[in-house]
PDB file of C-alpha atoms in Angstrom:
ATOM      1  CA  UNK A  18      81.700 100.862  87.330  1.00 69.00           C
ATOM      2  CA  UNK A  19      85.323 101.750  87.228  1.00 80.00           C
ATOM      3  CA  UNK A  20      85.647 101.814  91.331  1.00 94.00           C
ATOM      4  CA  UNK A  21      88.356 104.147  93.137  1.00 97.00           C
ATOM      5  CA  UNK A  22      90.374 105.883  90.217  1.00 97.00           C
ATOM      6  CA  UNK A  23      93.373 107.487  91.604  1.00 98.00           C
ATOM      7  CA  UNK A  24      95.790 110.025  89.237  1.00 97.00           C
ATOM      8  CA  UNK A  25      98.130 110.236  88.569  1.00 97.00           C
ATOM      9  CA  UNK A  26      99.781 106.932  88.824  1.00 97.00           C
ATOM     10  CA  UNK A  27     103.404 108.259  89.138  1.00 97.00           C
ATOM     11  CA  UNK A  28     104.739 111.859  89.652  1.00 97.00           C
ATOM     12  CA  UNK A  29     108.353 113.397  91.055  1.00 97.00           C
ATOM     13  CA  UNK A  30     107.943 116.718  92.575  1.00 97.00           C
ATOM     14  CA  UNK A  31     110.863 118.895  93.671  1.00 98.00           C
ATOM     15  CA  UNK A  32     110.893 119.958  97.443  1.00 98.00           C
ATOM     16  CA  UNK A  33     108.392 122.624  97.857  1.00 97.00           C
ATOM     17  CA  UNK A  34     106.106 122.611  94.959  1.00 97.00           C
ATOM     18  CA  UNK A  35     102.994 121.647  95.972  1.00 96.00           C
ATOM     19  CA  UNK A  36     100.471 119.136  93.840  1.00 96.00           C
ATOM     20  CA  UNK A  37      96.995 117.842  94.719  1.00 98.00           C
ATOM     21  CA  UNK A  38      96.322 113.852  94.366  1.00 98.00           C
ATOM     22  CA  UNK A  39      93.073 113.403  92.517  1.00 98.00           C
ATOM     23  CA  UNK A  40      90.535 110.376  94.256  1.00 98.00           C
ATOM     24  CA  UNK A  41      86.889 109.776  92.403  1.00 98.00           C
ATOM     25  CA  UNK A  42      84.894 107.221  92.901  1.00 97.00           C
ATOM     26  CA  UNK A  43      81.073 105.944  91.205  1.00 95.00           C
ATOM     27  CA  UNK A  44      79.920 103.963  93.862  1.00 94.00           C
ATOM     28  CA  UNK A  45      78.026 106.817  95.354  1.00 94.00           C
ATOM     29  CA  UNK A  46      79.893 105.694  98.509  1.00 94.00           C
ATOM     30  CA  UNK A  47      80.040 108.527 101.166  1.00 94.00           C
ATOM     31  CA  UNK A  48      83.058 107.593 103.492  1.00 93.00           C
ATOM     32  CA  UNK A  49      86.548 108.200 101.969  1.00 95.00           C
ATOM     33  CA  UNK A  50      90.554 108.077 103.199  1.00 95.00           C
ATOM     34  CA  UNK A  51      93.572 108.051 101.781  1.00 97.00           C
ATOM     35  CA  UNK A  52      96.681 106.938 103.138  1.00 96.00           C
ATOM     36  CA  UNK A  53     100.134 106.492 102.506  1.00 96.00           C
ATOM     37  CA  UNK A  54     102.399 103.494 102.571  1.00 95.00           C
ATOM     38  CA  UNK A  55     106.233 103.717 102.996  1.00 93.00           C
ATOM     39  CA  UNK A  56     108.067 101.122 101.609  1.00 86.00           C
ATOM     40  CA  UNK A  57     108.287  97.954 103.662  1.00 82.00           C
ATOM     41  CA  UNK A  58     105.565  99.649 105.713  1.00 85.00           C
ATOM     42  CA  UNK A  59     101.661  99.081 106.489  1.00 88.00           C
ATOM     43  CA  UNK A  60      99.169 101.731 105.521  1.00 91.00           C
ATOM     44  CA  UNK A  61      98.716 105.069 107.865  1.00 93.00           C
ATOM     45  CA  UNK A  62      95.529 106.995 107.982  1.00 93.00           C
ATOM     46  CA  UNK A  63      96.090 110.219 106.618  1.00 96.00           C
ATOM     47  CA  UNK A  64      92.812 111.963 106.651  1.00 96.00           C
ATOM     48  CA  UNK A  65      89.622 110.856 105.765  1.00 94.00           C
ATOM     49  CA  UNK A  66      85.636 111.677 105.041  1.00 94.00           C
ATOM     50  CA  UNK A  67      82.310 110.865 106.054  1.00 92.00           C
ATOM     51  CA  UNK A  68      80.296 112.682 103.417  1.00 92.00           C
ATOM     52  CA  UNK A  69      80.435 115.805 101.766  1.00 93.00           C
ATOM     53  CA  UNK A  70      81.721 119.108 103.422  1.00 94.00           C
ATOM     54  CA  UNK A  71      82.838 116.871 106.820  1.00 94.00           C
ATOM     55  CA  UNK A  72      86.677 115.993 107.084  1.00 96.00           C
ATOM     56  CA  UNK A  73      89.122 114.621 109.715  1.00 94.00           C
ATOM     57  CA  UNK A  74      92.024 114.176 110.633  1.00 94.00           C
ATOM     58  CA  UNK A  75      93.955 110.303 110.320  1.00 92.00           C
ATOM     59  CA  UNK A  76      97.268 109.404 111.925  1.00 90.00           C
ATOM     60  CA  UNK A  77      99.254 111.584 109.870  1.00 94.00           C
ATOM     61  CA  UNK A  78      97.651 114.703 108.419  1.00 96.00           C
ATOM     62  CA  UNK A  79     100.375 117.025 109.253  1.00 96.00           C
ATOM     63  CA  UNK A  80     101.810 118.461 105.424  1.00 96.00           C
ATOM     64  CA  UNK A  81      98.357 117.184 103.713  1.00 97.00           C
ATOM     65  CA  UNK A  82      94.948 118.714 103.341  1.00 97.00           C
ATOM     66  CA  UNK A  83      91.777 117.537 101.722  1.00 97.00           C
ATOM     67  CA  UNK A  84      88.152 119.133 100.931  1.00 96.00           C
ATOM     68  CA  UNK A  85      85.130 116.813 100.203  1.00 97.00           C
ATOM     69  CA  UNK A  86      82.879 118.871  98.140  1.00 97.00           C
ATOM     70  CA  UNK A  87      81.539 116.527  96.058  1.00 96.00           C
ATOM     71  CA  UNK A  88      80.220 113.067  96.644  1.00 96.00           C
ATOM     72  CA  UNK A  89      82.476 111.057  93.979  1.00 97.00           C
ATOM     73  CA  UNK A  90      86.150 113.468  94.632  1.00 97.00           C
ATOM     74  CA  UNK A  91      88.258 113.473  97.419  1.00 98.00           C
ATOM     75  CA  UNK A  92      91.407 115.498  96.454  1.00 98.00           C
ATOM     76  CA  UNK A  93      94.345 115.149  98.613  1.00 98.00           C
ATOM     77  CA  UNK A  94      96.520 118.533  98.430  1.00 98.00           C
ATOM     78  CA  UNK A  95     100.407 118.149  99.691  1.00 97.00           C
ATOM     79  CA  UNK A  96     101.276 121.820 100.189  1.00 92.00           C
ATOM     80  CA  UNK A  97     105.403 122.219 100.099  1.00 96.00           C
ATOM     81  CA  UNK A  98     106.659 118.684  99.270  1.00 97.00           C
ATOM     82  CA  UNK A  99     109.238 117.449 101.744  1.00 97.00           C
ATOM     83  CA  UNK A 100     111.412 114.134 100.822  1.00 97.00           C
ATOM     84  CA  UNK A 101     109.582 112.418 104.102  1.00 96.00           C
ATOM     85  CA  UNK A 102     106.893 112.886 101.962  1.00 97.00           C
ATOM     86  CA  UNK A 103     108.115 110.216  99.165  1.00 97.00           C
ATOM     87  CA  UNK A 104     105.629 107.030  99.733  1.00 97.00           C
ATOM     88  CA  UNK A 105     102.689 105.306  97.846  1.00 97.00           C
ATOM     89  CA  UNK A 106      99.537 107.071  98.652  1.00 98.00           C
ATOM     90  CA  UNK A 107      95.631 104.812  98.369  1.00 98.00           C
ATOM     91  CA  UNK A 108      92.403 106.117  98.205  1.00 97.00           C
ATOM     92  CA  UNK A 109      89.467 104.492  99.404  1.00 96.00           C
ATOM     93  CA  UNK A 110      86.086 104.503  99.599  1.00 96.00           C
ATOM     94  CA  UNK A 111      83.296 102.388 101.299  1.00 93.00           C
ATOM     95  CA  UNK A 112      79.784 102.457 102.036  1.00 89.00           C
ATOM     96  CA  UNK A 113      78.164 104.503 105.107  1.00 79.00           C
ATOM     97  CA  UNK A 114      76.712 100.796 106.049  1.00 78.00           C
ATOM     98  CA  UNK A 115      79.677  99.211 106.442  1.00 83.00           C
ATOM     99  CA  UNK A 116      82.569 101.466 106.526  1.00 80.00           C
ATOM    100  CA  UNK A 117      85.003  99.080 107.272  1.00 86.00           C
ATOM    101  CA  UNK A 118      84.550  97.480 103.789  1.00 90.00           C
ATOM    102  CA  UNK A 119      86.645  99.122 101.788  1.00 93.00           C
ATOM    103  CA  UNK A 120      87.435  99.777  98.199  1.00 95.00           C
ATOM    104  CA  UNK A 121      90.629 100.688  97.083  1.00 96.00           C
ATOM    105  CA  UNK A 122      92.320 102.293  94.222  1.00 97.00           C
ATOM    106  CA  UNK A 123      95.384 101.309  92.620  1.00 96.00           C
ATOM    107  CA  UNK A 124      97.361 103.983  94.371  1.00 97.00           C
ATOM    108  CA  UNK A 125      99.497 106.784  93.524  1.00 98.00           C
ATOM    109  CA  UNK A 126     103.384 106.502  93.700  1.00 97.00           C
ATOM    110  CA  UNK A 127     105.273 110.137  94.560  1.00 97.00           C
ATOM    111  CA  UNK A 128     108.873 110.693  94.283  1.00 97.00           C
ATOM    112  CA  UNK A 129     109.813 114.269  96.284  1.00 97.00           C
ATOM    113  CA  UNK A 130     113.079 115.373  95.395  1.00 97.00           C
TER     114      UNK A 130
ATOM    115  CA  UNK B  21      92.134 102.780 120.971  1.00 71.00           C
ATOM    116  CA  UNK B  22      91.547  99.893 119.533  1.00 69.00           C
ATOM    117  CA  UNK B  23      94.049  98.267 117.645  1.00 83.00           C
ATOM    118  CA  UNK B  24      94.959  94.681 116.146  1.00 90.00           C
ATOM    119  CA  UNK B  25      98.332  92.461 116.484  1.00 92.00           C
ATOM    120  CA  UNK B  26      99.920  90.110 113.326  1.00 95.00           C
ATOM    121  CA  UNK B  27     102.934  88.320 113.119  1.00 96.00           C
ATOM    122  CA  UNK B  28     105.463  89.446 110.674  1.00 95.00           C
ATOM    123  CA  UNK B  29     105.799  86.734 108.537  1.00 96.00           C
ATOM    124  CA  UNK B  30     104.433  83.461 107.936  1.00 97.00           C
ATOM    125  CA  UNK B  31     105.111  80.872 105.010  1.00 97.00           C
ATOM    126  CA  UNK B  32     102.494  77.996 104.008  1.00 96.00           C
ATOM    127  CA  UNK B  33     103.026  75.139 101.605  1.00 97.00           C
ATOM    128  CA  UNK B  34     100.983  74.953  98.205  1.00 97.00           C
ATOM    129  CA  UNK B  35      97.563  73.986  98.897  1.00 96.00           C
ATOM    130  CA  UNK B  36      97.840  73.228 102.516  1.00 97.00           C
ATOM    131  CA  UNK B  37      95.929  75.806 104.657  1.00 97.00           C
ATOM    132  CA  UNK B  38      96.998  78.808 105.666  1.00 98.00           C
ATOM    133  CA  UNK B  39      95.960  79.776 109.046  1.00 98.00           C
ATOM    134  CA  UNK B  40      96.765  83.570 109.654  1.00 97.00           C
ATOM    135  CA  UNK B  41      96.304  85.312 113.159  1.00 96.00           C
ATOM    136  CA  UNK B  42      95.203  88.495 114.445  1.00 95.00           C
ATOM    137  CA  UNK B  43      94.670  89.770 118.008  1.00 94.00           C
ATOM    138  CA  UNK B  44      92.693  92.217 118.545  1.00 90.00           C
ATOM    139  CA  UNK B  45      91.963  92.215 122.716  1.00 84.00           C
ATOM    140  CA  UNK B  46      90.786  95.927 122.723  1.00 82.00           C
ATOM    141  CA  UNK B  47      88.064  95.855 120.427  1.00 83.00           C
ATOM    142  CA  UNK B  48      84.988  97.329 121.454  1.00 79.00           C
ATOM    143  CA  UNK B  49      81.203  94.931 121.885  1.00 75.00           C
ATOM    144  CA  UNK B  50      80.024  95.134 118.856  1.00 82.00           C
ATOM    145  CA  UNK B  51      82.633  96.315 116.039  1.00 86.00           C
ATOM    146  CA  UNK B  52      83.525  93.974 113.779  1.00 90.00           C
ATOM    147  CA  UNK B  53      87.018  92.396 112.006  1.00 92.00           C
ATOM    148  CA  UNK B  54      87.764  93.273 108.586  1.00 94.00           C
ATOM    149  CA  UNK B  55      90.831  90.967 106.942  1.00 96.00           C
ATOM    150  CA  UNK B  56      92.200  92.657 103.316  1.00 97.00           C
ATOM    151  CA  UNK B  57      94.950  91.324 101.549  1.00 97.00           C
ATOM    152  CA  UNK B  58      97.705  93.411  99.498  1.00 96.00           C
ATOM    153  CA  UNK B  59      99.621  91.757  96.563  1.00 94.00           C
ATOM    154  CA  UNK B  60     103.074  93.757  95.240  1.00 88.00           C
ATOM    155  CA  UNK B  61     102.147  97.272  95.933  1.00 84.00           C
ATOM    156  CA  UNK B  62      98.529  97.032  94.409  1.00 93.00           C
ATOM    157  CA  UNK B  63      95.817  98.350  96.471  1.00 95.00           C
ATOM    158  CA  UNK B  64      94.551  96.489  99.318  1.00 95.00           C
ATOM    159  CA  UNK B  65      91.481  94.329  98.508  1.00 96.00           C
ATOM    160  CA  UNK B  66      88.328  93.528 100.983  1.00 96.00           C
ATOM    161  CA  UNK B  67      88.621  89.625 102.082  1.00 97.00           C
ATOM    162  CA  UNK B  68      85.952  88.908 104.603  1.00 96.00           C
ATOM    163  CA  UNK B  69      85.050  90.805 107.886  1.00 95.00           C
ATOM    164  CA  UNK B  70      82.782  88.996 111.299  1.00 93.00           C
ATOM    165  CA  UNK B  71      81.853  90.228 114.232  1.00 91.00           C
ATOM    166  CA  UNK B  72      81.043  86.781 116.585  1.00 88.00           C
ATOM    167  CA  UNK B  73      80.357  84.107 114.184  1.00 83.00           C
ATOM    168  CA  UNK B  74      82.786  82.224 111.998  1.00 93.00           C
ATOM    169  CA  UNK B  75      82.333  83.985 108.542  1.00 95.00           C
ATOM    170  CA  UNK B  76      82.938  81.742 104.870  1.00 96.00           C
ATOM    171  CA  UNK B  77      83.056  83.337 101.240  1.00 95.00           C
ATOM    172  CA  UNK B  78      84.386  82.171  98.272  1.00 94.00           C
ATOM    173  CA  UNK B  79      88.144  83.390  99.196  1.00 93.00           C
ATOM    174  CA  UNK B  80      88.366  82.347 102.640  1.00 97.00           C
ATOM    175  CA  UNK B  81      86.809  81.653 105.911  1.00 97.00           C
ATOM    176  CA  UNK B  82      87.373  83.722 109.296  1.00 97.00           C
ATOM    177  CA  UNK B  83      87.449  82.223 112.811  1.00 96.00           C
ATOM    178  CA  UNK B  84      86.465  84.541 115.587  1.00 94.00           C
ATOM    179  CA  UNK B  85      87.467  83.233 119.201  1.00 92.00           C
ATOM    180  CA  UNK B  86      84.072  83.593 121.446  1.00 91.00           C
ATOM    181  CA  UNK B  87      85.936  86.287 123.685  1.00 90.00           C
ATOM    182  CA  UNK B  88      86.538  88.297 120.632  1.00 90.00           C
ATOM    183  CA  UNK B  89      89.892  88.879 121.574  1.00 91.00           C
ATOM    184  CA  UNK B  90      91.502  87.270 118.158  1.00 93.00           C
ATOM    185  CA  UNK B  91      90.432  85.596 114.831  1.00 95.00           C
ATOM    186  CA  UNK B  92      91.912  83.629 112.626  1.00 97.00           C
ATOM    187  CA  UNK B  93      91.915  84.043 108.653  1.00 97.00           C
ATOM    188  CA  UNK B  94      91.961  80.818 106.844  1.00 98.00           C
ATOM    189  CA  UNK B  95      92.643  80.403 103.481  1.00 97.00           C
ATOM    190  CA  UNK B  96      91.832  76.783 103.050  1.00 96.00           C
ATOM    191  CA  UNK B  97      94.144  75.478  99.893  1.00 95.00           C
ATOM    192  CA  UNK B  98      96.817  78.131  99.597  1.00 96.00           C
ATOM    193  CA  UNK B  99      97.757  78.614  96.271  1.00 96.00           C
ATOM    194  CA  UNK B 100     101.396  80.930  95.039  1.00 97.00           C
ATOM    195  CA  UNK B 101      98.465  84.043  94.362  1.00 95.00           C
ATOM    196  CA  UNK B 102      97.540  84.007  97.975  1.00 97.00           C
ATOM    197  CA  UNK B 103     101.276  85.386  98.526  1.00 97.00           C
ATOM    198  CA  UNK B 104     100.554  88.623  99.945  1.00 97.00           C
ATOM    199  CA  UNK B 105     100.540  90.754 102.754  1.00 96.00           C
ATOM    200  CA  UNK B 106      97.559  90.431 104.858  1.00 97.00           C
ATOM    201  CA  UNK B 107      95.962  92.977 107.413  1.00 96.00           C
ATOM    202  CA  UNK B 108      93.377  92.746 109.808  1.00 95.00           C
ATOM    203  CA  UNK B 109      91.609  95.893 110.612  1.00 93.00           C
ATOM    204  CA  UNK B 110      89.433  97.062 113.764  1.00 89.00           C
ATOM    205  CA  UNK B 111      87.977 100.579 114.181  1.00 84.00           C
ATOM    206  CA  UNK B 112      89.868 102.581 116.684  1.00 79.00           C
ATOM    207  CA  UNK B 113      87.432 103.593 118.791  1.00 74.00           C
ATOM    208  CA  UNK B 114      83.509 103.866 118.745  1.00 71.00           C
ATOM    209  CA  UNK B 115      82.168 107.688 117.562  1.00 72.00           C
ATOM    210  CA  UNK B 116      85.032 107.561 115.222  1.00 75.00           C
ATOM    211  CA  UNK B 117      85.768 106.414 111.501  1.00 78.00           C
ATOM    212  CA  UNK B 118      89.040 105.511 111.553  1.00 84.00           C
ATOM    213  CA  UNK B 119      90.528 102.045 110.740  1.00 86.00           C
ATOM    214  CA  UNK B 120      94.351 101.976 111.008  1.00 83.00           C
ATOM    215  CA  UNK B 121      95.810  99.263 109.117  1.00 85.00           C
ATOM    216  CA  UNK B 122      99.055  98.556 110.987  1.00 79.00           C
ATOM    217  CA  UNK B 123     101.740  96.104 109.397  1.00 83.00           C
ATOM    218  CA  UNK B 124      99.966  92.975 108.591  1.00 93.00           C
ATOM    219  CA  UNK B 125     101.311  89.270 108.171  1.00 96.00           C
ATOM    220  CA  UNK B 126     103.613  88.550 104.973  1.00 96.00           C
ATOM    221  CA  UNK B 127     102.199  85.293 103.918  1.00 98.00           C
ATOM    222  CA  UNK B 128     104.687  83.477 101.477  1.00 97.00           C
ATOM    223  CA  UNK B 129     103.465  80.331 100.204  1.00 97.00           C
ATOM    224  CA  UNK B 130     105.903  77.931  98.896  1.00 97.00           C
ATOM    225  CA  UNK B 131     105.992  75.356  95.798  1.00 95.00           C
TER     226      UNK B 131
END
């Protein structure tokens, strides 16, 4: 199983383009989130997933917005990049059982200019 | 909502134990603590979680006070790898599926 694959791994996007942050995952696991992590900061929820076609809202959603249409992919879609939006972004994924148990991937690092 | 309470910063000689606190007064009956741990900027990675007994694995064992109101992650011969940033997690509220992370404990352990 290669677990919580995020890509890319790096990426510098001018102010207003807009990119989407690709999440899969193989564990068949049907709760996802991703969040972001500033530097020198903990994580915040950005949005997250309880299966396929449900999605809501984290801490932070405002700029961001994510589909779930598949099991394995939850895309995260930044829509005009704003410098605030520079941080380290995680997906995770965990088991409807025990949602608190969580896998995470090895993160995405975005540079808005 | 619920949420949980760490101390900035701790440091912990080589292989003595390293005793790392969490508060967590507003959880709800029956949700349980989940400890992760976060080395550099690699994603965070599942420790242990409990929800009224003490809890042992093979990376550490968690003490959960019999009000609930705080546990306490021990890692029981601390070794320069277990410097990290650790987090204890609580759901925020029941009917919801959020777990907000917060700042966590920076756990240095010294030579």
């Amino acid at each position: 199983n290669a677990g919580v694959t995020q890509t890319p791994k790096f990426q510098v996007l001018k102010t207003g383009q807009s990119m989407t942050l690709q999440c899969a995952q193989d564990m068949n696991h049907e709760y996802m989130s991703w969040y972001r992590q500033d530097p020198g900061m903990g994580l915040r929820l950005i949005h997250y997933s309880v299966g396929a076609g449900i999605t809501d809202q984290g801490e932070v959603p405002n700029g961001y917005n994510v589909s779930r249409s598949t099991t394995e992919d939850f895309p995260l879609r930044l829509l005009s990049a704003a410098p605030s939006q520079t941080s380290v972004y995680f997906c995770a994924s965990s088991y409807s059982g025990d949602r608190g148990k969580a896998f995470f991937g090895q993160g995405t690092r975005l540079t808005v200019v | 909502d619920a949420k949980t309470t760490q101390p900035t910063s701790m440091d912990c000689a080589e292989g003595r134990a390293a005793n790392l606190p969490c508060n967590h007064s507003t959880i709800s009956g029956n949700e349980y603590v989940y400890w992760y741990r976060q080395i550099h900027s690699q994603g965070p990675q599942y420790i242990i979680h409990g929800l009224k007994n003490n809890e042992t694995n093979e990376m550490a064992s968690l003490i959960i006070t019999e009000d609930r109101k705080s546990s306490t992650l021990i890692l029981p011969h601390a070794t320069l790898r277990d410097t990290a940033v650790y987090y204890c997690i609580v759901r925020v509220a029941k009917g919801t599926y959020k777990y907000i992370f917060g700042t966590g404990t920076r756990l240095k352990v010294l030579a």
